[in-house]
Coordinates of C-alpha atoms in Angstrom, one line a residue:
M1 CA 69.2 42.9 86.3
P2 CA 67.4 42.1 82.7
E3 CA 66.3 38.4 82.6
G4 CA 68.9 36.6 80.0
W5 CA 72.1 38.4 81.3
A6 CA 72.9 35.5 83.4
Q7 CA 73.8 33.6 80.1
E8 CA 73.6 35.8 77.0
W9 CA 75.0 39.1 76.1
E10 CA 73.4 42.2 75.0
P11 CA 75.9 44.8 73.5
A12 CA 73.7 47.7 73.2
A13 CA 72.5 47.2 77.1
F14 CA 75.7 46.6 78.2
K15 CA 77.1 50.0 76.5
G16 CA 74.1 51.7 78.0
R17 CA 75.0 50.4 81.4
V18 CA 78.3 51.5 81.3
D19 CA 77.5 54.8 79.7
G20 CA 75.0 55.3 83.0
V21 CA 78.0 54.3 85.9
L22 CA 80.5 56.9 83.9
R23 CA 77.8 59.4 83.1
E24 CA 77.3 59.1 87.0
F25 CA 80.9 58.7 88.6
V26 CA 82.5 61.4 86.3
G27 CA 79.4 64.1 86.3
G28 CA 80.1 64.1 89.8
E29 CA 83.4 64.2 90.1
A30 CA 83.1 67.4 87.4
A31 CA 80.9 68.9 89.7
Q32 CA 83.1 68.5 92.6
L33 CA 86.0 70.3 90.2
A34 CA 83.6 73.3 89.1
A35 CA 82.6 73.9 92.7
V36 CA 86.2 74.7 93.6
D37 CA 86.3 78.5 91.5
T38 CA 83.6 79.3 88.8
Q39 CA 86.9 79.9 86.5
L40 CA 87.0 75.7 86.3
A41 CA 83.4 75.3 85.0
P42 CA 85.4 74.7 80.9
V43 CA 87.9 72.6 82.3
A44 CA 85.1 70.4 84.3
E45 CA 82.4 70.2 80.9
Q46 CA 85.5 68.8 79.1
L47 CA 86.3 66.1 81.7
A48 CA 82.7 65.3 81.5
A49 CA 82.6 65.3 77.7
A50 CA 85.5 62.8 77.5
A51 CA 83.6 60.0 79.2
V52 CA 80.5 60.7 76.8
D53 CA 81.4 58.7 73.5
G54 CA 82.8 55.6 73.0
K55 CA 82.0 52.1 72.0
R56 CA 83.0 50.4 75.1
L57 CA 85.1 47.6 73.9
R58 CA 87.4 47.7 76.6
A59 CA 85.1 47.2 79.4
A60 CA 83.1 44.8 77.7
F61 CA 86.9 43.0 77.3
C62 CA 87.0 43.2 81.2
Y63 CA 83.9 42.5 81.7
W64 CA 84.0 39.2 79.6
G65 CA 87.8 38.1 81.4
W66 CA 85.2 38.1 84.5
R67 CA 82.8 35.9 82.9
A68 CA 85.0 33.4 80.8
A69 CA 86.5 32.5 84.2
G70 CA 83.6 31.4 85.5
Q71 CA 81.9 34.4 87.7
P72 CA 78.5 35.6 87.6
E73 CA 77.2 39.0 87.0
S74 CA 78.1 41.4 89.0
D75 CA 77.2 45.6 89.2
A76 CA 80.8 45.7 91.0
L77 CA 82.4 44.4 88.2
L78 CA 80.6 46.2 85.6
R79 CA 81.6 49.7 87.4
A80 CA 85.4 47.9 87.8
A81 CA 85.1 47.7 83.7
A82 CA 84.0 50.7 82.7
S83 CA 87.1 52.2 84.5
M84 CA 88.6 51.1 81.5
E85 CA 86.8 53.6 80.0
L86 CA 88.8 56.3 81.7
V87 CA 92.2 54.8 80.9
H88 CA 91.0 55.2 76.9
A89 CA 89.4 58.6 78.0
A90 CA 92.8 59.7 79.7
A91 CA 94.8 58.3 76.4
V92 CA 92.3 60.1 73.9
V93 CA 93.2 63.5 75.8
H94 CA 96.9 63.0 75.6
D95 CA 97.1 61.5 72.1
D96 CA 95.3 64.5 70.3
L97 CA 97.5 66.5 72.3
I98 CA 100.9 65.0 71.0
D99 CA 99.1 64.8 67.6
D100 CA 97.8 68.5 67.4
S101 CA 94.1 66.8 66.4
P102 CA 91.4 68.9 66.1
L103 CA 88.1 66.6 66.0
R104 CA 87.5 63.6 67.8
H105 CA 83.7 62.3 67.2
G106 CA 82.9 64.6 65.1
R107 CA 83.5 67.4 67.8
P108 CA 86.3 69.7 68.5
T109 CA 89.3 68.0 70.8
A110 CA 90.2 69.3 74.3
H111 CA 92.2 71.7 73.7
I112 CA 90.6 73.0 70.9
A113 CA 87.6 73.6 73.1
L114 CA 89.4 74.6 75.8
R115 CA 91.0 77.8 74.3
P116 CA 87.7 79.8 74.3
A117 CA 88.2 79.8 78.4
V118 CA 91.7 81.6 77.9
R119 CA 90.9 83.9 75.1
G120 CA 93.1 87.1 75.3
R121 CA 95.4 85.4 77.3
P122 CA 99.0 85.1 76.8
A123 CA 99.7 82.4 74.7
A124 CA 96.3 81.4 74.9
P125 CA 96.9 78.3 72.3
A126 CA 99.8 77.0 74.9
A127 CA 97.9 77.6 77.7
A128 CA 94.3 75.8 76.1
R129 CA 97.0 72.4 76.0
S130 CA 98.3 72.7 79.1
L131 CA 94.3 72.8 80.7
A132 CA 93.6 70.0 78.3
M133 CA 96.8 67.9 79.4
L134 CA 95.3 68.3 83.1
V135 CA 92.0 67.3 82.2
G136 CA 94.1 64.1 80.6
D137 CA 95.9 63.2 83.9
L138 CA 92.6 64.0 86.0
L139 CA 90.9 61.2 83.8
M140 CA 93.5 58.8 84.5
A141 CA 93.4 59.4 88.0
L142 CA 89.7 58.8 88.1
A143 CA 90.1 55.6 86.2
G144 CA 92.1 54.1 89.3
Q145 CA 89.4 56.1 92.1
L146 CA 86.5 54.1 90.0
F147 CA 88.1 51.1 90.2
A148 CA 89.0 51.0 93.6
T149 CA 85.8 52.1 94.6
S150 CA 84.0 49.7 92.5
G151 CA 82.5 47.2 95.5
L152 CA 84.4 44.1 94.6
P153 CA 86.5 42.5 97.6
A154 CA 89.7 44.0 98.5
A155 CA 91.4 40.6 97.5
Y156 CA 90.1 41.3 94.4
L157 CA 91.2 44.2 93.4
A158 CA 94.5 43.1 95.0
R159 CA 94.8 40.3 92.6
A160 CA 94.6 43.1 89.5
R161 CA 96.5 46.3 90.9
P162 CA 99.5 45.3 89.7
L163 CA 98.8 45.0 86.1
W164 CA 97.6 48.9 86.5
A165 CA 101.1 49.6 86.4
V166 CA 102.0 47.2 83.6
M167 CA 99.1 49.0 81.9
A168 CA 100.3 52.6 82.0
R169 CA 104.0 51.7 81.1
E170 CA 103.2 49.5 78.2
L171 CA 100.7 52.6 77.4
I172 CA 103.3 55.1 77.8
A173 CA 106.0 52.9 76.0
G174 CA 103.6 52.8 72.8
E175 CA 103.0 56.6 72.8
C176 CA 106.6 57.4 73.3
L177 CA 107.6 54.8 70.1
E178 CA 105.2 56.6 68.1
I179 CA 106.6 60.1 69.1
L180 CA 110.0 58.6 68.5
R181 CA 109.6 56.7 65.5
T182 CA 107.7 59.5 63.6
G183 CA 109.7 60.6 60.9
A184 CA 111.7 57.8 61.0
A185 CA 112.4 55.1 57.7
A186 CA 109.5 53.0 57.2
D187 CA 109.4 49.9 58.8
T188 CA 106.5 47.4 59.3
E189 CA 107.7 45.7 61.8
A190 CA 108.4 48.9 64.0
S191 CA 105.3 49.9 62.9
L192 CA 103.4 47.0 64.7
K193 CA 105.6 47.0 67.7
V194 CA 104.0 51.2 68.3
V195 CA 100.7 49.3 67.8
R196 CA 101.2 46.3 69.9
Y197 CA 102.1 49.0 72.9
K198 CA 99.9 52.0 72.3
T199 CA 97.0 50.0 71.5
A200 CA 96.7 46.6 71.3
K201 CA 97.4 45.8 75.2
Y202 CA 95.6 48.5 76.5
T203 CA 92.6 48.3 74.3
V204 CA 92.1 44.4 74.2
E205 CA 95.0 42.2 76.3
H206 CA 94.9 44.1 79.6
P207 CA 91.4 44.9 80.2
L208 CA 90.9 40.6 79.6
L209 CA 93.2 40.0 81.8
I210 CA 92.1 42.3 84.7
G211 CA 89.0 41.0 84.5
G212 CA 90.4 37.6 84.5
A213 CA 92.6 38.7 87.6
L214 CA 89.7 40.0 89.5
A215 CA 88.2 36.6 88.8
G216 CA 91.0 34.5 89.8
A217 CA 91.9 33.1 86.6
G218 CA 94.6 30.8 86.6
G219 CA 98.0 31.0 84.1
R220 CA 96.5 29.3 81.7
L221 CA 93.8 30.8 80.7
R222 CA 95.4 34.2 81.5
A223 CA 98.0 33.0 78.6
G224 CA 95.4 32.0 76.4
Y225 CA 93.7 35.3 76.9
S226 CA 97.2 37.1 75.8
A227 CA 97.0 34.8 72.9
Y228 CA 93.5 35.9 71.6
A229 CA 93.8 39.5 73.0
L230 CA 97.3 40.5 71.1
P231 CA 96.2 39.9 67.0
L232 CA 92.8 41.2 67.7
G233 CA 94.3 44.2 69.7
E234 CA 96.8 44.8 66.6
A235 CA 93.9 44.1 64.3
F236 CA 91.6 47.0 65.9
Q237 CA 94.6 49.2 65.1
L238 CA 94.9 48.4 61.7
R239 CA 91.7 49.2 60.6
D240 CA 91.9 52.5 62.7
D241 CA 94.6 52.6 59.9
L242 CA 92.5 52.3 57.4
L243 CA 89.8 54.1 58.6
G244 CA 92.1 57.2 59.2
I245 CA 92.9 57.8 55.8
F246 CA 90.1 56.2 53.8
G247 CA 86.7 56.2 56.1
D248 CA 84.5 58.8 55.7
P249 CA 85.0 61.7 58.4
E250 CA 81.3 61.9 58.7
R251 CA 81.1 58.5 60.4
T252 CA 84.8 58.3 62.3
G253 CA 84.6 62.1 63.3
K254 CA 88.1 62.5 62.3
N255 CA 90.2 64.7 60.4
G256 CA 90.8 62.5 57.4
A257 CA 94.7 64.2 57.3
D258 CA 95.7 63.7 60.3
D259 CA 98.0 60.7 59.9
I260 CA 99.4 62.5 57.3
R261 CA 99.8 65.9 58.6
G262 CA 101.8 64.3 61.2
S263 CA 103.7 61.7 59.3
R264 CA 102.4 58.8 61.8
P265 CA 104.5 55.5 61.5
T266 CA 101.7 53.5 60.5
A267 CA 101.7 49.8 59.0
L268 CA 99.9 51.2 56.0
L269 CA 102.1 53.9 55.4
A270 CA 105.2 51.7 55.9
Q271 CA 103.5 49.0 53.7
T272 CA 103.0 51.9 51.0
W273 CA 106.8 53.4 51.3
Q274 CA 108.0 49.7 50.9
L275 CA 106.1 49.3 47.7
A276 CA 106.9 52.2 46.2
G277 CA 109.0 53.1 43.2
T278 CA 111.5 56.4 42.9
A279 CA 108.1 58.4 41.8
D280 CA 105.8 57.6 44.3
R281 CA 108.2 57.8 46.9
A282 CA 108.7 61.6 46.1
R283 CA 105.1 61.9 46.0
L284 CA 104.7 60.7 49.7
R285 CA 107.5 62.8 50.6
A286 CA 106.1 65.8 49.1
A287 CA 102.6 65.2 50.8
L288 CA 104.2 64.3 54.1
G289 CA 106.6 66.6 54.1
R290 CA 104.0 69.5 54.7
R291 CA 103.4 70.8 58.0
G292 CA 100.5 72.8 60.0
R293 CA 97.4 73.4 58.2
D294 CA 98.9 72.8 54.7
A295 CA 98.4 69.3 54.9
G296 CA 94.7 69.1 54.1
G297 CA 92.6 67.5 51.1
A298 CA 95.5 67.5 48.1
A299 CA 98.3 65.9 50.1
L300 CA 95.4 63.5 51.5
D301 CA 94.3 63.0 47.9
A302 CA 97.5 62.3 46.6
V303 CA 98.7 59.6 49.4
R304 CA 95.5 57.6 48.3
E305 CA 95.8 57.4 45.3
V306 CA 99.8 56.0 45.5
M307 CA 98.3 53.8 48.2
R308 CA 95.6 52.7 46.0
R309 CA 97.4 51.9 43.0
L310 CA 100.1 50.3 45.1
R311 CA 97.5 48.1 46.8
A312 CA 98.7 48.9 50.2
P313 CA 95.1 48.9 51.6
E314 CA 94.5 45.5 50.5
R315 CA 97.8 43.9 52.1
V316 CA 96.5 45.7 55.7
E317 CA 93.3 43.7 54.9
D318 CA 95.2 40.5 54.8
M319 CA 97.3 41.5 58.2
I320 CA 93.8 42.2 59.6
T321 CA 92.1 38.8 58.6
A322 CA 94.8 37.0 59.7
R323 CA 95.5 38.6 63.0
V324 CA 91.3 37.9 63.7
T325 CA 92.4 34.2 62.8
A326 CA 94.8 34.0 64.7
S327 CA 92.6 35.5 67.7
L328 CA 89.9 33.4 67.0
D329 CA 91.7 30.5 66.8
A330 CA 93.5 30.9 70.0
L331 CA 89.6 31.7 71.5
R332 CA 88.4 27.7 70.1
G333 CA 91.6 26.3 72.4
L334 CA 90.2 28.0 75.6
D335 CA 88.4 26.6 77.9
V336 CA 85.6 29.0 79.0
P337 CA 81.8 29.1 78.8
A338 CA 80.1 28.8 75.5
H339 CA 78.2 32.2 76.3
A340 CA 81.9 34.0 76.8
A341 CA 83.1 32.1 73.4
R342 CA 80.1 33.8 71.7
A343 CA 80.2 37.4 73.2
L344 CA 84.4 36.7 72.8
T345 CA 84.1 35.9 69.1
V346 CA 81.3 38.6 68.6
L347 CA 83.8 41.4 70.3
A348 CA 86.2 40.0 67.5
H349 CA 84.2 40.7 64.7
S350 CA 82.7 44.2 66.1
A351 CA 86.1 45.3 66.9
T352 CA 87.4 44.8 63.5
E353 CA 84.5 45.0 61.2
R354 CA 83.6 48.7 61.8
T355 CA 83.1 52.0 59.6
A356 CA 83.7 54.3 62.4

């Protein structure tokens, strides 16, 4: 173990360790899948590719949920924490399917990448989507397998296992709410509820709570974790919404028009709508009403112009700042080791002060 890991934390080194765990575990599972039949090779490739990218924030929050509760460095804990990234990988594959997103991390999404495997077959695009859905399902199952075989004592795992059901239920609730809210009247509070359940909880709160449960954290500490995690998770997604419209696609690796084409119920769009007058709402309707591939650069530029003129991005920046402040205030009230408080502070800033 590198010297200094007992107290201080190197984010790049941590990411490298998580990447190594995932590469070995998912690579092995992909090889076993491909061994069933040669036709499964493209599916196995997508399974392996789904776990390659990521900031590893979810693993980091799980890790520091453990360390902040006073537990020492542990390779077994690292494997358990890495399982949070497979939950995310599964959610990404399913989310890209729901949103019909063509790009993720600058590469074709799973349902696009799998089209060559079914080229020339009846209903080939639908078949590729079905294959991608199954890749996402398998990733979720593998997340549970990596967690269960992490090497932590069974009694530790038993403390955290109920939280997995809560995490899955709330993640699905958020995805369903986004679908049900799409196209509905703009409402900032309703949009924030989607943010809270679709992203904030499984990105920050649940990994942190699972790490704490594994460590045997008491009720007061777990409540403090939630007070820190929920506003931070919301700020993370609000930043993502801004980057989705105004970020550089070369850095975000995403199609900037996705949120416009899908009329997604983001807080940024809700704020814009509430600030807009009759003429601007007509412009927004025209841009958001475009379907299929017609929602391209012109529609995105029109929405950006209205948002900037009404200063909606500044409103969302204020919402991010307020949530990060609330999160760090909650952190200062926690009785955790100084090195854990420093790491959680770094994570709060890295999750919300990003360009990709």
